[in-house]
Tab-separated table of C-alpha atoms in Angstrom:
chain	number	residue	atom	x	y	z
X	1	MET	CA	14.201	8.588	13.375
X	2	ASN	CA	11.030	9.936	14.878
X	3	THR	CA	9.313	7.373	17.066
X	4	GLU	CA	6.556	9.636	18.539
X	5	ALA	CA	3.336	7.755	19.013
X	6	GLY	CA	5.199	4.484	18.174
X	7	ILE	CA	5.446	5.267	14.505
X	8	SER	CA	8.898	5.596	12.925
X	9	ASP	CA	9.730	7.743	9.939
X	10	VAL	CA	10.971	5.471	7.141
X	11	ALA	CA	12.959	6.584	4.081
X	12	MET	CA	12.050	4.639	0.974
X	13	SER	CA	13.318	4.468	-2.516
X	14	SER	CA	12.605	2.405	-5.649
X	15	SER	CA	14.785	1.320	-8.536
X	16	ASN	CA	11.865	0.426	-10.860
X	17	ILE	CA	10.159	3.850	-11.280
X	18	ALA	CA	9.746	4.719	-14.920
X	19	GLU	CA	12.144	7.466	-15.984
X	20	GLU	CA	9.343	9.798	-17.098
X	21	ARG	CA	7.634	9.547	-13.660
X	22	GLN	CA	10.849	10.433	-11.796
X	23	SER	CA	10.806	13.890	-13.372
X	24	HIS	CA	7.658	14.847	-11.342
X	25	GLY	CA	9.562	14.909	-7.978
X	26	LEU	CA	8.215	13.961	-4.640
X	27	ALA	CA	4.507	14.177	-3.687
X	28	ILE	CA	3.467	16.986	-1.340
X	29	ARG	CA	3.278	15.683	2.201
X	30	PRO	CA	-0.101	16.421	3.813
X	31	ALA	CA	-0.147	18.371	7.058
X	32	SER	CA	-2.184	15.649	8.626
X	33	LEU	CA	-3.448	12.141	7.771
X	34	SER	CA	-6.799	12.795	9.504
X	35	GLY	CA	-9.590	12.256	7.000
X	36	VAL	CA	-7.341	11.202	4.053
X	37	ARG	CA	-8.182	8.360	1.730
X	38	LEU	CA	-5.292	5.933	2.104
X	39	GLY	CA	-4.086	3.587	-0.608
X	40	LEU	CA	-1.914	0.564	0.104
X	41	LEU	CA	0.040	-0.769	-2.944
X	42	ASN	CA	1.233	-4.413	-2.738
X	43	ASN	CA	4.242	-4.713	-5.019
X	44	GLY	CA	3.810	-8.489	-5.396
X	45	LYS	CA	6.626	-9.619	-3.162
X	46	PRO	CA	5.695	-12.561	-0.892
X	47	ASN	CA	5.340	-10.566	2.394
X	48	ALA	CA	4.320	-7.160	1.036
X	49	GLY	CA	0.579	-7.789	1.559
X	50	ALA	CA	0.966	-8.843	5.187
X	51	LEU	CA	3.262	-5.908	5.952
X	52	LEU	CA	0.890	-3.383	4.318
X	53	GLU	CA	-2.206	-4.917	6.072
X	54	ALA	CA	-0.547	-4.632	9.459
X	55	PHE	CA	0.662	-1.126	8.781
X	56	GLY	CA	-2.772	-0.073	7.557
X	57	TYR	CA	-4.407	-1.485	10.718
X	58	ARG	CA	-1.890	0.272	13.005
X	59	LEU	CA	-2.282	3.570	11.139
X	60	ALA	CA	-6.051	3.388	11.231
X	61	ASP	CA	-5.876	2.873	15.021
X	62	ARG	CA	-4.024	6.124	15.373
X	63	VAL	CA	-5.506	8.386	12.775
X	64	SER	CA	-9.034	8.945	11.542
X	65	LEU	CA	-8.777	7.820	7.942
X	66	SER	CA	-11.600	8.494	5.562
X	67	ASN	CA	-11.123	5.196	3.632
X	68	VAL	CA	-8.461	2.599	2.976
X	69	SER	CA	-8.143	1.033	-0.472
X	70	THR	CA	-5.769	-1.812	-1.407
X	71	PHE	CA	-4.098	-2.386	-4.830
X	72	GLU	CA	-1.750	-5.145	-6.038
X	73	LYS	CA	0.713	-5.316	-8.912
X	74	PRO	CA	0.508	-8.562	-10.796
X	75	GLU	CA	4.203	-9.158	-10.687
X	76	PHE	CA	7.122	-7.512	-8.684
X	77	GLY	CA	9.023	-6.566	-11.749
X	78	ASP	CA	6.132	-4.906	-13.557
X	79	SER	CA	5.481	-1.206	-13.322
X	80	VAL	CA	2.045	-0.036	-12.248
X	81	ASP	CA	-0.023	0.193	-15.369
X	82	ASP	CA	-1.747	3.504	-16.384
X	83	ALA	CA	-5.198	2.156	-15.571
X	84	MET	CA	-4.208	1.319	-12.012
X	85	VAL	CA	-2.426	4.716	-11.641
X	86	LEU	CA	-5.669	6.458	-12.660
X	87	ARG	CA	-7.729	4.389	-10.236
X	88	ILE	CA	-5.331	5.099	-7.428
X	89	ARG	CA	-5.415	8.755	-8.159
X	90	GLU	CA	-9.185	8.726	-8.249
X	91	LEU	CA	-9.629	6.903	-4.908
X	92	CYS	CA	-6.652	7.968	-2.776
X	93	ASP	CA	-5.020	11.053	-1.342
X	94	VAL	CA	-1.955	9.265	0.052
X	95	VAL	CA	-0.461	5.997	-1.062
X	96	ILE	CA	1.984	3.716	0.647
X	97	ALA	CA	3.810	1.101	-1.520
X	98	GLY	CA	5.139	-1.926	0.336
X	99	VAL	CA	8.063	-4.178	-0.339
X	100	GLY	CA	7.898	-7.486	1.552
X	101	ASP	CA	11.385	-9.026	1.241
């Protein structure tokens, strides 16, 4: 675990990704977060919004982000609909999805 600058690397996985979306592989990791448009995706769990908000503020204190946009799935068990995917792709360079169990 890398704790440089007080931020830890976290490995994440999801069991509800649609099969067709898994075939695309992992997104390319940017060389720097400076200037990126950050998206925060609340998955609908009770504490996900608070977790993402706190994380977003801490990240913004450390990195010069261009913009932060928030998105919320209506229900935890639902996939992100195509319209939301398009909106996220339009507005964001990097997206963090949060689970708040």
